[in-house]
XYZ file of N, CA and C in Angstrom:
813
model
N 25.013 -15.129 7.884
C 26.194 -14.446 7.329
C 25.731 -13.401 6.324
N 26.443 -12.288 6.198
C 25.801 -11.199 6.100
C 26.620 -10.712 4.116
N 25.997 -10.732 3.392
C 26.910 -10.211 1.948
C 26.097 -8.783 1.790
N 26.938 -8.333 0.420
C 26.203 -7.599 0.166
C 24.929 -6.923 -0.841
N 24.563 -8.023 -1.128
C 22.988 -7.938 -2.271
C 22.085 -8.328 -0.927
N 21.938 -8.966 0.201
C 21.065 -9.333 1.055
C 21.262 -8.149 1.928
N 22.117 -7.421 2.122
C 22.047 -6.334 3.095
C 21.376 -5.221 2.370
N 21.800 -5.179 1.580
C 21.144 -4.052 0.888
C 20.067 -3.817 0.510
N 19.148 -5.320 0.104
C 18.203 -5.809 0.062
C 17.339 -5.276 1.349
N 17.852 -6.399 2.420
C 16.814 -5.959 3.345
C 16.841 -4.120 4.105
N 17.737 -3.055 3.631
C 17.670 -1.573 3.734
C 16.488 -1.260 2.617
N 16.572 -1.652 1.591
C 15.525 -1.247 0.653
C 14.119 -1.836 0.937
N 14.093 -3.169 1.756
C 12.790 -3.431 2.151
C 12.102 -2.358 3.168
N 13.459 -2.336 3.937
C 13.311 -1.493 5.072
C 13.106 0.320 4.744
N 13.771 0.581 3.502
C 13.301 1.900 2.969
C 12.324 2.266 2.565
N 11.823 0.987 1.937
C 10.198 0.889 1.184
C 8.888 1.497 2.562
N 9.455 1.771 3.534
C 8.320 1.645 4.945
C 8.670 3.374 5.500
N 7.504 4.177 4.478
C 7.622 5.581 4.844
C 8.341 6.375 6.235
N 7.654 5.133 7.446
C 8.674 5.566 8.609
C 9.834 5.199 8.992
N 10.615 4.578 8.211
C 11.807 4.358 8.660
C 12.799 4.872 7.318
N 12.572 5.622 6.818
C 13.352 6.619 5.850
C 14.354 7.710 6.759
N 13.620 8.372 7.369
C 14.238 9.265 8.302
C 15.640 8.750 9.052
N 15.138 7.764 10.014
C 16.622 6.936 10.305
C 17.332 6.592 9.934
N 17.055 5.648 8.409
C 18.046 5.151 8.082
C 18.728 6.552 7.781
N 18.714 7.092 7.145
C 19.858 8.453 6.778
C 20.390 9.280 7.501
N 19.452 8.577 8.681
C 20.480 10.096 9.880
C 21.736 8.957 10.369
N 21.481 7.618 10.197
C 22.601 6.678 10.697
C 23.703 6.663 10.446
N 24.686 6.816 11.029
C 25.738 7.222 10.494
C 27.037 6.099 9.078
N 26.361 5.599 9.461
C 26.870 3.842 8.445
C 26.439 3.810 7.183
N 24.918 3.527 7.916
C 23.717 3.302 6.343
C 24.352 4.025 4.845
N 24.102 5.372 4.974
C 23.993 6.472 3.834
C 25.577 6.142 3.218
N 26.512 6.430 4.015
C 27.900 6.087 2.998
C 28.237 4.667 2.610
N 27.372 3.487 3.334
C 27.425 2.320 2.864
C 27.296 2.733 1.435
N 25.880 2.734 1.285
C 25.069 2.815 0.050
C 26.183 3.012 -0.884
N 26.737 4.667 -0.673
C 27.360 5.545 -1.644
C 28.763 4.311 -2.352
N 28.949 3.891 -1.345
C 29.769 3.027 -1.883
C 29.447 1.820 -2.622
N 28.219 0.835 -2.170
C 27.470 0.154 -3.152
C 27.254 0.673 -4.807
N 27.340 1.947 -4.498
C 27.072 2.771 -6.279
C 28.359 1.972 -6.876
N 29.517 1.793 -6.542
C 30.759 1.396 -7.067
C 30.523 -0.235 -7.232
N 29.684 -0.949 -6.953
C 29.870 -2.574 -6.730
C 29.568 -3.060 -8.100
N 30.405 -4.223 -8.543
C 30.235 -4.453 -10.062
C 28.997 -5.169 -10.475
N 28.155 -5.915 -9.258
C 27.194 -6.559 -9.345
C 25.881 -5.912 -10.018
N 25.454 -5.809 -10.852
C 24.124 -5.449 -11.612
C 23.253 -5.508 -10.212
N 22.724 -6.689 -9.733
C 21.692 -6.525 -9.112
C 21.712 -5.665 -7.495
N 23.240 -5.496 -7.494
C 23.178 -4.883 -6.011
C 23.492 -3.570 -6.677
N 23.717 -3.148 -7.674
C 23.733 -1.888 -7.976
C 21.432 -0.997 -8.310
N 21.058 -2.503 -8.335
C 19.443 -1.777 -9.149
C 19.270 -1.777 -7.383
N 19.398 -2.899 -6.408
C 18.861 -2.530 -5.063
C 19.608 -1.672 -4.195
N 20.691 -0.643 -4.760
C 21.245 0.229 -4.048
C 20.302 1.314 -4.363
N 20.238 1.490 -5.708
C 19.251 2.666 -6.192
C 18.118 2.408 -5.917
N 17.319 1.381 -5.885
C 15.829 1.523 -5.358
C 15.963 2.099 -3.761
N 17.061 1.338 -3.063
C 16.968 2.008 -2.067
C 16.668 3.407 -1.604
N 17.955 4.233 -2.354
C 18.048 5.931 -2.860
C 16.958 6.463 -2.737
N 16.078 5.640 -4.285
C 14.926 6.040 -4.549
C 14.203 6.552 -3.277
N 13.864 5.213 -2.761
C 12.891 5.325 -1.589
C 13.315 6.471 -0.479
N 14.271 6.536 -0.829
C 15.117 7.156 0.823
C 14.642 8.931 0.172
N 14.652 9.087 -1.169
C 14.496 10.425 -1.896
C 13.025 10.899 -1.951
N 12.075 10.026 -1.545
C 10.713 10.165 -1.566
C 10.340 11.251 -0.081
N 11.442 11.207 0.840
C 10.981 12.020 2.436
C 12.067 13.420 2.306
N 11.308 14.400 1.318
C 11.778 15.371 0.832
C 13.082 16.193 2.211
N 12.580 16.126 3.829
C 13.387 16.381 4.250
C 15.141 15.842 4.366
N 15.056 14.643 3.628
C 16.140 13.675 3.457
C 16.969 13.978 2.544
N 16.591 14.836 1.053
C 17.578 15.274 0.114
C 18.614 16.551 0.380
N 18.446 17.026 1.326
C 20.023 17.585 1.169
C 20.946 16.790 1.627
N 20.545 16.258 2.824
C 21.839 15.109 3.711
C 22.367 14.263 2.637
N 21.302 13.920 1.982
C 22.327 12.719 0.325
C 22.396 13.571 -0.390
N 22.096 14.575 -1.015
C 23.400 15.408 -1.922
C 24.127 15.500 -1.394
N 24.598 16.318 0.009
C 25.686 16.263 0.871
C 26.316 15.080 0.929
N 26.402 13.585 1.242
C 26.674 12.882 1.491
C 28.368 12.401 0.055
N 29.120 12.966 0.904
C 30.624 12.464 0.256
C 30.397 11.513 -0.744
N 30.629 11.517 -2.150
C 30.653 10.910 -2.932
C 29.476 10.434 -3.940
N 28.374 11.050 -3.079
C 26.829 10.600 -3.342
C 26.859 11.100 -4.889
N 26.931 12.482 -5.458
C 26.450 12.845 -6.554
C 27.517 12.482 -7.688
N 28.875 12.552 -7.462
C 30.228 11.731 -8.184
C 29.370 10.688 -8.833
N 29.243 9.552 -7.513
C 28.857 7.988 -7.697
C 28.097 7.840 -8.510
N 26.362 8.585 -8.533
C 25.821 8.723 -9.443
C 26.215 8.800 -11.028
N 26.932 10.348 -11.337
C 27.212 10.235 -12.373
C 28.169 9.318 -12.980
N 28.959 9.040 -12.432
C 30.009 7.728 -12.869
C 29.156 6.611 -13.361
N 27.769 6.540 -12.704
C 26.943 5.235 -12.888
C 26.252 5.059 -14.176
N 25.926 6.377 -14.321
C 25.278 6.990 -15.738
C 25.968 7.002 -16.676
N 27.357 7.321 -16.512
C 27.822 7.072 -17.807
C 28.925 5.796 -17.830
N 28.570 4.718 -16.851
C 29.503 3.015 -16.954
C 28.582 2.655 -18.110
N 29.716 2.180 -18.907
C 29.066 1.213 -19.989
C 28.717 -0.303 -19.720
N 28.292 -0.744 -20.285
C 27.663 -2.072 -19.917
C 26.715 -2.065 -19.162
N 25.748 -1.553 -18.220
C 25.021 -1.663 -17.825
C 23.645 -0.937 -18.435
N 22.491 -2.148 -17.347
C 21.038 -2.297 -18.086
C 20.958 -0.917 -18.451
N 19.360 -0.657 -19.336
C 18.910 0.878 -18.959
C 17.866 0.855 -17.821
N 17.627 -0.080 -17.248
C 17.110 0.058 -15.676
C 17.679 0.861 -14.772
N 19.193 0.217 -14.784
C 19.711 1.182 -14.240
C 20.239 2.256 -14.053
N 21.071 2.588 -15.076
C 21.218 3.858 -15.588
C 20.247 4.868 -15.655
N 18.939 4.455 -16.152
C 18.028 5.342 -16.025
C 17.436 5.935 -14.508
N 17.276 4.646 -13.158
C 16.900 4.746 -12.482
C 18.463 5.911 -11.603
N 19.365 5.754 -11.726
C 20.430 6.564 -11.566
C 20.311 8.105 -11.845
N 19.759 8.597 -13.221
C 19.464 9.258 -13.617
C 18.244 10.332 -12.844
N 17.475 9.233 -12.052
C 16.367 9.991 -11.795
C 16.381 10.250 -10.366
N 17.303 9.216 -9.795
C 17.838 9.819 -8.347
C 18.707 11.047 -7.960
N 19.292 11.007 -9.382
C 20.367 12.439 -9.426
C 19.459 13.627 -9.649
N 18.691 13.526 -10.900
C 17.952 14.740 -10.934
C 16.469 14.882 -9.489
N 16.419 14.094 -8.637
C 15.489 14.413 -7.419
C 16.673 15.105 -6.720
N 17.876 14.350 -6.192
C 18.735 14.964 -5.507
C 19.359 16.416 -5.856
N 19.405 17.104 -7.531
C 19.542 17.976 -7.476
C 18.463 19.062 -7.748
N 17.400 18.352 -8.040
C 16.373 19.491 -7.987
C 15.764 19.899 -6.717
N 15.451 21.814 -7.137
C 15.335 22.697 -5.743
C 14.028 21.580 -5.057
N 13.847 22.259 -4.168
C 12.806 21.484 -2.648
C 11.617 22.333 -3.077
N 10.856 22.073 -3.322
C 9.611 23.142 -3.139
C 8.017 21.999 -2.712
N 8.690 22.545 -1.707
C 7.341 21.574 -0.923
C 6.039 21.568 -1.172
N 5.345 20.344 -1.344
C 3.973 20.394 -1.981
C 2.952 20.143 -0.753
N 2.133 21.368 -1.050
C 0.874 21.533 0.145
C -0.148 20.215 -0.093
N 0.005 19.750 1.398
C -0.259 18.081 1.381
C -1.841 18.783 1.947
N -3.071 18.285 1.499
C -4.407 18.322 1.753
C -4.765 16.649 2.510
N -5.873 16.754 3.220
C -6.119 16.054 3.673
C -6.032 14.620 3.169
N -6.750 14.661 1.546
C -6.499 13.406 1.456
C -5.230 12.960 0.481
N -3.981 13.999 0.203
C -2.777 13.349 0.174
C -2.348 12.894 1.324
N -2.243 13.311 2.510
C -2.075 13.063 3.976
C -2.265 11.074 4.325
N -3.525 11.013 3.827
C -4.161 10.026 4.131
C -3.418 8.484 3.151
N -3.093 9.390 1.634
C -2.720 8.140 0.744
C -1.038 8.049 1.118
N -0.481 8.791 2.014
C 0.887 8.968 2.528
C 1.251 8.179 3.468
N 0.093 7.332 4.058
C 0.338 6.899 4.991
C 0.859 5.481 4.978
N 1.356 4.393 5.630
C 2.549 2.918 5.303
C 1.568 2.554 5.188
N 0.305 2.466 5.065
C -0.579 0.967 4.870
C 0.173 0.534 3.663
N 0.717 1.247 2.409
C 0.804 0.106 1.156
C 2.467 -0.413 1.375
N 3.295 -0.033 2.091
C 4.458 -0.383 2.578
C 4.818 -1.397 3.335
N 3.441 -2.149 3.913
C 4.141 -2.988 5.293
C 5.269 -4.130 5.096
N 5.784 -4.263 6.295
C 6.660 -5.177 6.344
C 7.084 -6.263 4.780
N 7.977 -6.196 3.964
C 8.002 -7.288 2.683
C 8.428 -8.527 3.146
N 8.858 -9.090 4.421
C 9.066 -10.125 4.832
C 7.740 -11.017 5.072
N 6.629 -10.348 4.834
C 5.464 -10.666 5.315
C 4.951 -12.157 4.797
N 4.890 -13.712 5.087
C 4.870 -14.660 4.564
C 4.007 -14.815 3.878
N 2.706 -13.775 4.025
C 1.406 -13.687 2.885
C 1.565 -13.691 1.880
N 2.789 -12.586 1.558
C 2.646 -11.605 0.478
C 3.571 -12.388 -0.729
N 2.979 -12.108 -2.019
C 4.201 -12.398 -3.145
C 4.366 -10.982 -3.942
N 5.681 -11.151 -5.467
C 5.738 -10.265 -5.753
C 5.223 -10.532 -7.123
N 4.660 -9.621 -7.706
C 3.863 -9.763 -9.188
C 4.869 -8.491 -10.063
N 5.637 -9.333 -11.089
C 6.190 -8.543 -12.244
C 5.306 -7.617 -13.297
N 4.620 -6.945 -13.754
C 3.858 -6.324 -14.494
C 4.419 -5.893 -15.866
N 4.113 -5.936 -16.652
C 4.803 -5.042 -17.923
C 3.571 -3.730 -18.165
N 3.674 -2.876 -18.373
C 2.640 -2.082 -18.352
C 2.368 -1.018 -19.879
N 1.535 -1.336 -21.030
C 1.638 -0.967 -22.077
C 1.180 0.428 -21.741
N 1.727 1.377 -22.207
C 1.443 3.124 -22.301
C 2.068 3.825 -20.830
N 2.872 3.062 -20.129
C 3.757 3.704 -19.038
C 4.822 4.548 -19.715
N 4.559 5.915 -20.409
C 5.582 6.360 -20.872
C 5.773 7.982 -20.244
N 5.212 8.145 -19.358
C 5.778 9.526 -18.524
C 5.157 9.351 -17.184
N 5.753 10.560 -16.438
C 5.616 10.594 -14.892
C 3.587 10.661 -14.671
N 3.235 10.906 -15.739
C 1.487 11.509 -16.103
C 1.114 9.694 -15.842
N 1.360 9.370 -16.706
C 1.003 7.880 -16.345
C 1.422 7.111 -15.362
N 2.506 7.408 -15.040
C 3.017 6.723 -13.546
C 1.961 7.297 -12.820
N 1.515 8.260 -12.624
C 0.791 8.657 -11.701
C -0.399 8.050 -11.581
N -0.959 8.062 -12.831
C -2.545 7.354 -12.829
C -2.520 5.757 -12.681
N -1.263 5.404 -12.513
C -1.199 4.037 -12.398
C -0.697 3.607 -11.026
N -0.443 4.460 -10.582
C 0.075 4.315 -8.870
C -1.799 4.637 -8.469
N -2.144 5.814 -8.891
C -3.475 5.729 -8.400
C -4.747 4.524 -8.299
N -4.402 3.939 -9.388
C -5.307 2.810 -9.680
C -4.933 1.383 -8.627
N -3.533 1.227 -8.598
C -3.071 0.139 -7.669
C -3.305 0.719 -6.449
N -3.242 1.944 -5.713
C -3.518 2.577 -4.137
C -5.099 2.032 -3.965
N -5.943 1.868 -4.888
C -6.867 1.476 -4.924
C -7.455 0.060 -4.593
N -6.519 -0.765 -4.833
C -6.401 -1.897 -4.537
C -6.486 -2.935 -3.335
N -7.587 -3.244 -2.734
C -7.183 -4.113 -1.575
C -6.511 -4.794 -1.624
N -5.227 -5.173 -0.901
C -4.489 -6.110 -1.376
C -2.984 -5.940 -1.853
N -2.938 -4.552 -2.044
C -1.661 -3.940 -2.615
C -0.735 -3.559 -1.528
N 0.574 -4.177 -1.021
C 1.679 -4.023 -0.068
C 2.413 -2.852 -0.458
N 3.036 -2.649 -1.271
C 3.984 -1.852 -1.918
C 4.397 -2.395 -3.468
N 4.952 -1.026 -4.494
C 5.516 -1.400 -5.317
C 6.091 -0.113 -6.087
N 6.843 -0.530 -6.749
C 8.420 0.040 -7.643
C 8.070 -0.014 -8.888
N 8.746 1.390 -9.567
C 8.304 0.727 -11.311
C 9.822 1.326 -12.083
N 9.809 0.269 -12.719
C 11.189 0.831 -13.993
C 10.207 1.233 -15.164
N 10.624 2.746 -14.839
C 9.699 3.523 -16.216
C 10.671 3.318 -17.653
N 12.118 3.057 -17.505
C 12.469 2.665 -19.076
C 12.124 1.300 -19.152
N 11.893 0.267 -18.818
C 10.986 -1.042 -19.368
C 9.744 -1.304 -19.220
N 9.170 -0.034 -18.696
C 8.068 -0.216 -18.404
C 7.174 -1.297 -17.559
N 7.684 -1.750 -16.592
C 7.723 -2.087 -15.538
C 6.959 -1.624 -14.348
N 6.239 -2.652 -13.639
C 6.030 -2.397 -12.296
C 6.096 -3.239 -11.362
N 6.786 -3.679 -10.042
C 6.929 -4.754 -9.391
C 5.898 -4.634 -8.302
N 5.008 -5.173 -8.017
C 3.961 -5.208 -6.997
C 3.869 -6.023 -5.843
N 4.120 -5.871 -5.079
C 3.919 -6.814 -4.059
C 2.508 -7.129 -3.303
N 2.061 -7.977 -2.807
C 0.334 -8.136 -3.168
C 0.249 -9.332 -1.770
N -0.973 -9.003 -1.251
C -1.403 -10.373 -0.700
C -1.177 -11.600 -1.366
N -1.179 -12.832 -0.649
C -0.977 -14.025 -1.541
C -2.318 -14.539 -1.955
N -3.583 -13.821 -1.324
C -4.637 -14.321 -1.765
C -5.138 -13.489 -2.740
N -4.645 -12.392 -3.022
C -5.273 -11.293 -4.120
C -4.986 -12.095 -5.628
N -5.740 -12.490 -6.099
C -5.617 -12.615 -7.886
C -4.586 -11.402 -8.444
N -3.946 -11.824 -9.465
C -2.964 -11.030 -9.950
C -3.926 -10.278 -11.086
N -5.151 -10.994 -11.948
C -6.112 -10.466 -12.795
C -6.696 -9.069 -11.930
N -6.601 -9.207 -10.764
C -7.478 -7.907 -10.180
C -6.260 -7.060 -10.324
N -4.964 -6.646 -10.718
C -4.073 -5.959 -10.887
C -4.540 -5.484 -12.071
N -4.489 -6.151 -13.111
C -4.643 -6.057 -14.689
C -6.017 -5.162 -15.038
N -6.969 -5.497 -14.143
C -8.473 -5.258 -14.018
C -8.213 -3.684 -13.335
N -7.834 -3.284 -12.250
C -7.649 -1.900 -11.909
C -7.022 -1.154 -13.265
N -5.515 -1.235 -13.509
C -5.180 -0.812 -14.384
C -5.581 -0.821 -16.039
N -6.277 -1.669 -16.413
C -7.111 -1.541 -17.463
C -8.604 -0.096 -17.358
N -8.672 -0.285 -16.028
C -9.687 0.960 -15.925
C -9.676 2.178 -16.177
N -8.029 2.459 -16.113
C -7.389 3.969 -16.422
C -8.098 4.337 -18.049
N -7.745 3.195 -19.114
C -8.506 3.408 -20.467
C -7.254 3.852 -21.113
N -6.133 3.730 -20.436
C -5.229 4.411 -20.953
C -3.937 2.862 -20.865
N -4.242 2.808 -19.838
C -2.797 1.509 -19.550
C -3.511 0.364 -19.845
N -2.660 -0.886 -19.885
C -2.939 -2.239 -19.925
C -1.705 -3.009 -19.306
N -1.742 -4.340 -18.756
C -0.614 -4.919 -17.861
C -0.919 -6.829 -18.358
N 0.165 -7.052 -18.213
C 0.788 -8.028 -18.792
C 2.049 -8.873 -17.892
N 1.506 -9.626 -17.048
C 2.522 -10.048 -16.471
C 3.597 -10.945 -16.597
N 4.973 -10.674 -16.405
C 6.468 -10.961 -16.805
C 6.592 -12.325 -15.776
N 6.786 -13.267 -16.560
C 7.353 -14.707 -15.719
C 8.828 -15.176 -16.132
N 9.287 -15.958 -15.843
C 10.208 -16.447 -16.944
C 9.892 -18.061 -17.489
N 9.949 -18.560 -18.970
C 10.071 -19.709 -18.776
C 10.825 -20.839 -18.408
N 10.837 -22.147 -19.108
C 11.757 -23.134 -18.305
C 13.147 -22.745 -19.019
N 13.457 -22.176 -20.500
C 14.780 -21.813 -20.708
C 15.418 -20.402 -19.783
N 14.643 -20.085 -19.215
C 15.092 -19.194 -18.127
C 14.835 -17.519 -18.917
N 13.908 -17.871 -20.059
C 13.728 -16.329 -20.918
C 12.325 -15.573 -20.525
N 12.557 -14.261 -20.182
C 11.107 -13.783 -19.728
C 9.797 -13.618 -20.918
N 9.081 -14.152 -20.759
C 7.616 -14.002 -21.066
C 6.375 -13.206 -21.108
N 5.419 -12.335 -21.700
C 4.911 -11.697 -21.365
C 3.427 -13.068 -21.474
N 2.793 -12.712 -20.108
C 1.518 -13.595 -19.593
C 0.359 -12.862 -19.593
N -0.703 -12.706 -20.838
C -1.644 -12.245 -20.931
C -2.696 -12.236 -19.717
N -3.081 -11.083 -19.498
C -3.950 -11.194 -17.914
C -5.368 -10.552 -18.161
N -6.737 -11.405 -18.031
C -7.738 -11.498 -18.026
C -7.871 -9.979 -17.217
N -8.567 -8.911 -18.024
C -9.091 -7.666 -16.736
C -10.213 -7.499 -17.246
N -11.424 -7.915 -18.208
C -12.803 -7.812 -18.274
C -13.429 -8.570 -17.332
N -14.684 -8.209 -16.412
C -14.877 -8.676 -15.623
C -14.639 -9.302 -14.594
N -13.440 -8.784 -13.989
C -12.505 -9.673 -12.541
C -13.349 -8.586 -11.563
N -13.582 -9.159 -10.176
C -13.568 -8.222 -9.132
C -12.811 -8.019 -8.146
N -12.806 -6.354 -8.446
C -11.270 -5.590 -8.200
C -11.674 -5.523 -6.456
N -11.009 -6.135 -5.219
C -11.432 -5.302 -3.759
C -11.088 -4.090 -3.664
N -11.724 -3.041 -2.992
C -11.059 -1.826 -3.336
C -11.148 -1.337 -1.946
N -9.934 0.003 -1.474
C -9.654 0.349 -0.200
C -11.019 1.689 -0.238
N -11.563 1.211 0.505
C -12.721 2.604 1.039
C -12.433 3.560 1.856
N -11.828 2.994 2.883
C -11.834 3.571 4.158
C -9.930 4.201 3.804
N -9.254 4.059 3.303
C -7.582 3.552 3.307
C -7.257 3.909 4.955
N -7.156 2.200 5.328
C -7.240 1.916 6.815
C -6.007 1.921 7.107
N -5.314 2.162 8.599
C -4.050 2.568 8.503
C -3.302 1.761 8.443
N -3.613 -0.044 8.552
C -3.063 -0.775 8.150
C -3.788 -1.995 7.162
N -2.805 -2.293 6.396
C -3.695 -3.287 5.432
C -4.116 -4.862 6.171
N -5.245 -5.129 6.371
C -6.066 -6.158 7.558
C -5.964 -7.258 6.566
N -5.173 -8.225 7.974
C -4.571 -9.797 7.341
C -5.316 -10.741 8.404
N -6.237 -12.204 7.906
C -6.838 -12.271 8.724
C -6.157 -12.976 10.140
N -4.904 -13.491 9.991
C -4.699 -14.218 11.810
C -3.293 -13.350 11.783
N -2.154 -13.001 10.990
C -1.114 -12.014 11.237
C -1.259 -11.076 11.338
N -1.258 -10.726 12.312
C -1.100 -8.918 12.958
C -0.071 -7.754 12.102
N -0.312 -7.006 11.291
C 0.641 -6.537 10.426
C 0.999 -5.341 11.122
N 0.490 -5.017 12.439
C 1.149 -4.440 13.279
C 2.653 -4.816 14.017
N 2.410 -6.268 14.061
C 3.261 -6.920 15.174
C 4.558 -6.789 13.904
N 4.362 -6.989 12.570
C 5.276 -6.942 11.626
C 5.847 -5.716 11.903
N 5.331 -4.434 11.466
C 5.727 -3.342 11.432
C 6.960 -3.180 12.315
N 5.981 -3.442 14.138
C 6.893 -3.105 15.150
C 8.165 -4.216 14.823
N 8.260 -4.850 13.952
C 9.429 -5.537 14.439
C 10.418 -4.712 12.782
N 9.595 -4.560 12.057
C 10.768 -3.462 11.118
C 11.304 -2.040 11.860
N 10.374 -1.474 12.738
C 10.453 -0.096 13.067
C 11.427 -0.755 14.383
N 11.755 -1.753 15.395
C 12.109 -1.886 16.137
C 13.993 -2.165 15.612
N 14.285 -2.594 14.302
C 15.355 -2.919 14.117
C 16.145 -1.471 13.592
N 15.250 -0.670 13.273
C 16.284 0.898 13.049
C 16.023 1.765 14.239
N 15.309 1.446 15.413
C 14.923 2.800 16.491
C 15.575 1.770 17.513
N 16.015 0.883 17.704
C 16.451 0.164 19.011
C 17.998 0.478 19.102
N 18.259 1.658 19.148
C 19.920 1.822 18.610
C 20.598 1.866 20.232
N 19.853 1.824 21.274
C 20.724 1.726 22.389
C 20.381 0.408 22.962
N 19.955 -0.470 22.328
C 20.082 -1.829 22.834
C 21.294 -2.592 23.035
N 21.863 -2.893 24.221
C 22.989 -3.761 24.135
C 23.226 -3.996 23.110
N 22.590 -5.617 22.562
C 23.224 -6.135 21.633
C 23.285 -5.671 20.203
N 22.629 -4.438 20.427
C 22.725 -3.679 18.590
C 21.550 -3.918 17.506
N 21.313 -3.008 17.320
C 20.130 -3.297 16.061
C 20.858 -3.621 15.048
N 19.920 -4.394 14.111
C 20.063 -4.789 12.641
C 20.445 -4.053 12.057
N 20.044 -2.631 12.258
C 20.387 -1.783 11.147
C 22.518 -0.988 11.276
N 22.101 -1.085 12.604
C 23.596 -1.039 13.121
C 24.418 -2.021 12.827
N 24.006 -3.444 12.307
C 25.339 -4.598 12.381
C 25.308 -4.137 10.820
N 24.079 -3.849 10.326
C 24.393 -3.408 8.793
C 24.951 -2.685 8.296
N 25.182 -1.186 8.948
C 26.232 -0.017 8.970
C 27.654 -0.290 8.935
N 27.685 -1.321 9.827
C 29.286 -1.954 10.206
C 29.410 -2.926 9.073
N 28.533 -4.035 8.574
C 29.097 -4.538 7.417
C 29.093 -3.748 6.215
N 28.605 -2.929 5.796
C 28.905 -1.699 5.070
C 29.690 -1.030 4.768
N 30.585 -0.666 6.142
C 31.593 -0.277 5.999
C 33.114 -0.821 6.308
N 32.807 -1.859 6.402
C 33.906 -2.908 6.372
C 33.970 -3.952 4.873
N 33.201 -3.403 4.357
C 32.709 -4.387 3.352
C 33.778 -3.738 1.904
N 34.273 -2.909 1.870
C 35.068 -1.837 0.563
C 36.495 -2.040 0.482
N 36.863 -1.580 0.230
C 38.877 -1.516 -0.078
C 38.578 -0.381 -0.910
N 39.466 0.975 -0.484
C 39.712 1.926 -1.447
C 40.615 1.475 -2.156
């Protein structure tokens, strides 16, 4: 049975996967679902509507169709200025609006941006290997450091995908289940600039910051950045094809996933 923090959920897993950005937004369901999720009172289906965005705003040919998209830039600002909510979100609101309205000026991709562009750090998040590692990240305070800190984790054997809330300074990582979380702490300590600290909660249910060993851990690191990240008996191919198969199978009889999701989407509102 289908709500809506799990649908939306699994679009943002599904957005997180460089090749299936394109579809979801040309679908005719998906994109005004969303727009309408901007309106849902739920905190957490409002942060996984916008990560979604996010992701969907990263395949530069994709931002005019969501500025265009009825209600898209309204929704936004309405979001930015609702009171009561986190500055996660609001902020992350903030930064989807200003991608969506800033001009396009396409950046000349060289060989080896080409190469770090590619889904190896995206695969499938359903993946039963993988967990997710909370980070707090001391000196994450502009896009300069986001950068050198996305660089340091691309580095990472072991690294699936991950998201960062730059107003809490935040990074959510998703990771092999056999990768040490210290080899996170250990990359990013290398910058000389950042340090990471990972967020648990305790038994009163209050989050924690968990000091993480990065002198002397050994970091695996991607040499080759192979086009998929190598798991030893799951095929993270066979994963893929079954994410890429639920948004491109749109003339299958019984309907793709992403299609029953369009329809609960849009059955899901009351003006």
């Amino acid at each position: 049975m289908m709500d809506a923090l799990s649908v939306v959920s699994q679009l943002r897993d599904l957005a997180s996967e460089p090749q299936n950005r394109e579809v979801i937004v040309q679908d005719q369901g998906c994109l005004p679902g969303l727009v309408l999720f901007l309106d849902h009172q739920s905190p957490e289906v409002l942060l996984a509507t916008l990560q979604t965005l996010r992701y969907l705003a990263e395949l530069s040919p994709n931002i005019p169709t969501m500025k265009n998209e009825l209600g898209m830039m309204v929704s936004l600002e309405n979001l930015m200025a609702r009171d009561g909510l986190s500055v996660d979100i609001t902020s992350l609101a903030q930064e989807v609006y200003d991608i969506l309205r800033a001009p396009i000026n396409p950046v000349p991709r060289t060989p080896e941006r080409e190469r770090r562009k590619k889904p190896q750090f995206f695969l499938n998040s359903t993946n039963k290997k993988a967990k997710s590692v909370t980070l707090h990240i001391q000196g994450l305070d502009s896009t300069e450091q986001r950068s050198m800190c996305e660089e340091a984790l691309l580095k990472v054997k072991g690294v699936i995908s991950f998201t960062f809330q730059m107003a809490s300074k935040r990074c959510t990582v998703r990771i092999r289940s056999d990768l040490p979380t210290e080899s996170l702490a250990s990359a990013i300590a290398a910058t000389k600039v950042l340090s990471a600290q990972q967020v648990v909660k305790n038994e009163s249910g209050d989050e924690v910051f968990i000091p993480l060993k990065a002198a002397g851990v050994e970091v695996p690191q991607n040499s080759a950045l192979p086009d998929y990240l190598p798991e030893e008996e799951d095929s993270p191919e066979k994963e893929v094809d079954r994410a890429i198969s639920r948004t491109t199978a749109k003339d299958d009889a019984s309907g793709s996933w992403l299609s029953s999701a369009a329809s609960f989407l849009t059955r899901s509102f009351y003006w």
